[in-house]
Amino acid sequence: MAETAAALRMLAHNVRAARTRAGLSLDELGRRAKVSKGALVGLEKAQGNPNFATLVRLADTLGVSVSALLEGPAEGRVRVVSADAVMPLWAGEEGGEARLMLTTSGPAPVEVWRWKLEPGEEYPSHPHQAGVVETVSVTAGQMVLVVDGTEHAVEAGQTATFDGDAPHAYRGSGTKTCRLIMTVHIPPGPNSAS
């Protein structure tokens, strides 16, 4: 329980700091991210429990990575993260999950995700901000990647990449669990050095 409260306080601090850096009021951030002002006020007071889609919309609107909203300051030159040390940010109906393992630092960060999708299980994603590029590398099983309504079969040993500013979804296919590593390449934000 204490870990959850600490994580919520870190999220509250990071959202408020990113909103301030971006020069956005609560009303404007809420309008752009399609999140109610009440939910934002609660979030910045470390109250509530925002879902994964809300975190993605806030991060996209603020021009930062999801993990920039969740993580504290870096603790050293090398960071090693175990999958079991990271809570899933999405859990599917059939046991699938998505874990944000880490985000690289710098003006154009890269998020590294570990996904598991059961056959037939699907996660639909809203379009991201312009310039976001996603890459999926299937390590076991098969999936269907749907980008802008077109389906693409991707199986173990294959990698696909696409512009994330189109509607997209990930769906497990075949008869076995699909495991994949996804990277989300985020363009430099408005506050990065040119």
CSV table of C-alpha atoms in Angstrom, one decimal:
chain,number,residue,atom,x,y,z
A,1,MET,CA,0.0,0.0,0.0
A,2,ALA,CA,2.9,2.4,0.9
A,3,GLU,CA,4.5,1.7,-2.6
A,4,THR,CA,1.2,2.6,-4.3
A,5,ALA,CA,0.9,5.8,-2.3
A,6,ALA,CA,4.5,6.7,-3.1
A,7,ALA,CA,4.0,6.0,-6.8
A,8,LEU,CA,0.9,8.1,-6.9
A,9,ARG,CA,2.8,11.0,-5.2
A,10,MET,CA,5.5,10.7,-7.8
A,11,LEU,CA,2.9,10.7,-10.6
A,12,ALA,CA,1.2,13.8,-9.1
A,13,HIS,CA,4.6,15.6,-8.9
A,14,ASN,CA,5.6,14.7,-12.4
A,15,VAL,CA,2.3,15.6,-14.0
A,16,ARG,CA,2.2,19.0,-12.3
A,17,ALA,CA,5.9,19.7,-13.2
A,18,ALA,CA,5.3,18.7,-16.9
A,19,ARG,CA,2.1,20.8,-17.1
A,20,THR,CA,3.9,23.8,-15.6
A,21,ARG,CA,6.9,23.4,-18.0
A,22,ALA,CA,4.4,23.2,-20.9
A,23,GLY,CA,2.7,26.4,-19.7
A,24,LEU,CA,-0.8,24.7,-19.5
A,25,SER,CA,-3.6,25.4,-17.1
A,26,LEU,CA,-5.5,22.5,-15.7
A,27,ASP,CA,-8.4,23.4,-18.0
A,28,GLU,CA,-6.3,23.5,-21.1
A,29,LEU,CA,-4.5,20.2,-20.3
A,30,GLY,CA,-7.8,18.6,-19.6
A,31,ARG,CA,-9.3,19.9,-22.9
A,32,ARG,CA,-6.3,18.7,-25.0
A,33,ALA,CA,-5.9,15.3,-23.2
A,34,LYS,CA,-9.7,14.7,-23.0
A,35,VAL,CA,-9.5,14.3,-19.2
A,36,SER,CA,-11.8,16.1,-16.8
A,37,LYS,CA,-10.5,18.9,-14.7
A,38,GLY,CA,-11.7,17.1,-11.6
A,39,ALA,CA,-9.7,14.1,-12.5
A,40,LEU,CA,-6.6,16.2,-13.1
A,41,VAL,CA,-7.0,18.1,-9.8
A,42,GLY,CA,-7.3,14.7,-8.0
A,43,LEU,CA,-4.3,13.4,-9.9
A,44,GLU,CA,-2.1,16.4,-9.0
A,45,LYS,CA,-3.2,15.9,-5.3
A,46,ALA,CA,-2.1,12.2,-5.5
A,47,GLN,CA,-5.7,11.0,-5.3
A,48,GLY,CA,-7.5,8.6,-7.6
A,49,ASN,CA,-6.3,5.8,-9.8
A,50,PRO,CA,-5.8,6.9,-13.5
A,51,ASN,CA,-6.1,4.2,-16.1
A,52,PHE,CA,-3.5,3.4,-18.7
A,53,ALA,CA,-5.3,5.2,-21.5
A,54,THR,CA,-5.5,8.4,-19.4
A,55,LEU,CA,-1.7,8.2,-18.7
A,56,VAL,CA,-1.0,7.8,-22.4
A,57,ARG,CA,-3.2,10.8,-23.4
A,58,LEU,CA,-1.6,13.0,-20.7
A,59,ALA,CA,1.9,12.0,-21.8
A,60,ASP,CA,1.1,12.6,-25.4
A,61,THR,CA,-0.4,16.0,-24.7
A,62,LEU,CA,2.5,17.0,-22.5
A,63,GLY,CA,5.1,15.7,-25.0
A,64,VAL,CA,6.7,13.3,-22.6
A,65,SER,CA,6.9,9.6,-22.2
A,66,VAL,CA,4.5,7.6,-19.9
A,67,SER,CA,7.4,6.6,-17.7
A,68,ALA,CA,8.5,10.3,-17.4
A,69,LEU,CA,5.2,10.6,-15.5
A,70,LEU,CA,5.8,7.5,-13.4
A,71,GLU,CA,9.5,7.5,-12.6
A,72,GLY,CA,11.7,9.3,-10.1
A,73,PRO,CA,15.1,10.7,-11.0
A,74,ALA,CA,17.7,8.3,-12.5
A,75,GLU,CA,19.8,6.7,-9.9
A,76,GLY,CA,23.0,5.9,-11.9
A,77,ARG,CA,24.6,5.3,-15.3
A,78,VAL,CA,23.2,1.8,-15.8
A,79,ARG,CA,19.7,0.8,-15.0
A,80,VAL,CA,18.7,-2.9,-15.0
A,81,VAL,CA,15.0,-3.6,-14.7
A,82,SER,CA,13.4,-7.0,-14.1
A,83,ALA,CA,10.0,-7.7,-15.5
A,84,ASP,CA,8.7,-8.9,-12.2
A,85,ALA,CA,9.7,-5.6,-10.6
A,86,VAL,CA,7.4,-3.6,-12.9
A,87,MET,CA,3.6,-3.6,-12.4
A,88,PRO,CA,1.5,-4.1,-15.6
A,89,LEU,CA,0.0,-0.9,-16.9
A,90,TRP,CA,-2.6,-2.9,-18.9
A,91,ALA,CA,-4.1,-6.3,-18.0
A,92,GLY,CA,-6.3,-8.1,-20.6
A,93,GLU,CA,-9.4,-10.2,-20.0
A,94,GLU,CA,-7.5,-13.4,-20.9
A,95,GLY,CA,-4.3,-12.8,-18.9
A,96,GLY,CA,-2.4,-10.6,-21.3
A,97,GLU,CA,-0.4,-7.7,-20.0
A,98,ALA,CA,1.8,-4.7,-20.9
A,99,ARG,CA,4.7,-3.6,-18.7
A,100,LEU,CA,6.6,-0.4,-19.3
A,101,MET,CA,10.1,-1.6,-18.5
A,102,LEU,CA,12.0,1.7,-18.9
A,103,THR,CA,12.4,4.9,-20.9
A,104,THR,CA,15.7,6.2,-22.1
A,105,SER,CA,16.6,9.7,-21.2
A,106,GLY,CA,17.4,12.6,-23.6
A,107,PRO,CA,15.5,14.9,-25.8
A,108,ALA,CA,13.9,12.1,-27.9
A,109,PRO,CA,13.2,9.3,-25.3
A,110,VAL,CA,12.4,5.7,-26.2
A,111,GLU,CA,10.0,3.6,-24.1
A,112,VAL,CA,10.6,-0.1,-23.9
A,113,TRP,CA,7.6,-2.3,-23.3
A,114,ARG,CA,7.1,-6.0,-22.7
A,115,TRP,CA,3.8,-7.3,-23.9
A,116,LYS,CA,2.0,-10.7,-23.5
A,117,LEU,CA,-1.2,-11.3,-25.6
A,118,GLU,CA,-3.3,-14.4,-25.5
A,119,PRO,CA,-4.9,-15.7,-28.7
A,120,GLY,CA,-7.8,-13.4,-29.7
A,121,GLU,CA,-6.9,-10.9,-27.0
A,122,GLU,CA,-6.7,-7.3,-28.3
A,123,TYR,CA,-5.5,-3.9,-27.1
A,124,PRO,CA,-6.8,-1.0,-29.2
A,125,SER,CA,-4.6,2.2,-28.9
A,126,HIS,CA,-5.6,5.7,-29.7
A,127,PRO,CA,-3.4,7.6,-32.2
A,128,HIS,CA,-0.3,9.2,-30.6
A,129,GLN,CA,1.1,12.7,-31.3
A,130,ALA,CA,2.7,13.2,-34.7
A,131,GLY,CA,6.2,11.9,-34.9
A,132,VAL,CA,5.8,9.0,-32.5
A,133,VAL,CA,7.1,5.8,-34.1
A,134,GLU,CA,6.4,2.3,-32.7
A,135,THR,CA,8.3,-0.9,-33.3
A,136,VAL,CA,7.1,-4.4,-32.3
A,137,SER,CA,9.4,-7.4,-32.2
A,138,VAL,CA,7.6,-10.7,-31.6
A,139,THR,CA,9.7,-13.1,-29.6
A,140,ALA,CA,7.2,-15.9,-29.3
A,141,GLY,CA,3.8,-16.8,-30.9
A,142,GLN,CA,2.0,-14.7,-33.4
A,143,MET,CA,0.1,-11.4,-33.5
A,144,VAL,CA,-1.9,-9.2,-35.8
A,145,LEU,CA,-0.9,-5.6,-35.9
A,146,VAL,CA,-3.8,-3.4,-37.1
A,147,VAL,CA,-2.7,0.1,-38.3
A,148,ASP,CA,-5.3,2.4,-39.7
A,149,GLY,CA,-7.7,-0.5,-40.3
A,150,THR,CA,-5.2,-2.7,-42.2
A,151,GLU,CA,-4.1,-6.0,-40.6
A,152,HIS,CA,-0.5,-7.2,-40.7
A,153,ALA,CA,0.5,-10.7,-39.4
A,154,VAL,CA,3.7,-10.6,-37.4
A,155,GLU,CA,5.2,-13.8,-36.0
A,156,ALA,CA,8.1,-14.9,-33.8
A,157,GLY,CA,11.4,-13.6,-35.2
A,158,GLN,CA,9.7,-10.7,-37.1
A,159,THR,CA,9.7,-7.0,-36.4
A,160,ALA,CA,7.3,-4.3,-37.6
A,161,THR,CA,7.4,-0.6,-37.4
A,162,PHE,CA,4.8,2.1,-38.0
A,163,ASP,CA,3.9,5.8,-37.4
A,164,GLY,CA,1.9,5.8,-34.1
A,165,ASP,CA,-0.3,8.8,-35.1
A,166,ALA,CA,-2.8,6.5,-36.8
A,167,PRO,CA,-5.4,4.3,-34.9
A,168,HIS,CA,-3.7,1.0,-34.1
A,169,ALA,CA,-4.3,-2.3,-32.2
A,170,TYR,CA,-2.3,-5.3,-31.2
A,171,ARG,CA,-4.1,-8.7,-31.2
A,172,GLY,CA,-2.8,-12.2,-30.2
A,173,SER,CA,-3.3,-14.8,-32.9
A,174,GLY,CA,-2.6,-18.4,-33.5
A,175,THR,CA,-2.9,-20.9,-30.6
A,176,LYS,CA,-0.1,-19.9,-28.3
A,177,THR,CA,0.7,-16.9,-26.1
A,178,CYS,CA,2.3,-14.0,-28.1
A,179,ARG,CA,5.2,-12.3,-26.4
A,180,LEU,CA,6.7,-9.1,-27.9
A,181,ILE,CA,8.9,-6.2,-27.1
A,182,MET,CA,7.6,-2.8,-28.2
A,183,THR,CA,9.5,0.4,-28.4
A,184,VAL,CA,7.9,3.8,-28.6
A,185,HIS,CA,10.1,6.5,-30.1
A,186,ILE,CA,9.0,9.9,-28.9
A,187,PRO,CA,9.9,13.0,-30.8
A,188,PRO,CA,11.8,15.8,-29.0
A,189,GLY,CA,9.4,17.8,-26.8
A,190,PRO,CA,8.8,21.5,-26.9
A,191,ASN,CA,11.3,22.0,-24.1
A,192,SER,CA,14.2,20.1,-25.5
A,193,ALA,CA,17.3,21.8,-26.7
A,194,SER,CA,17.6,22.3,-30.4
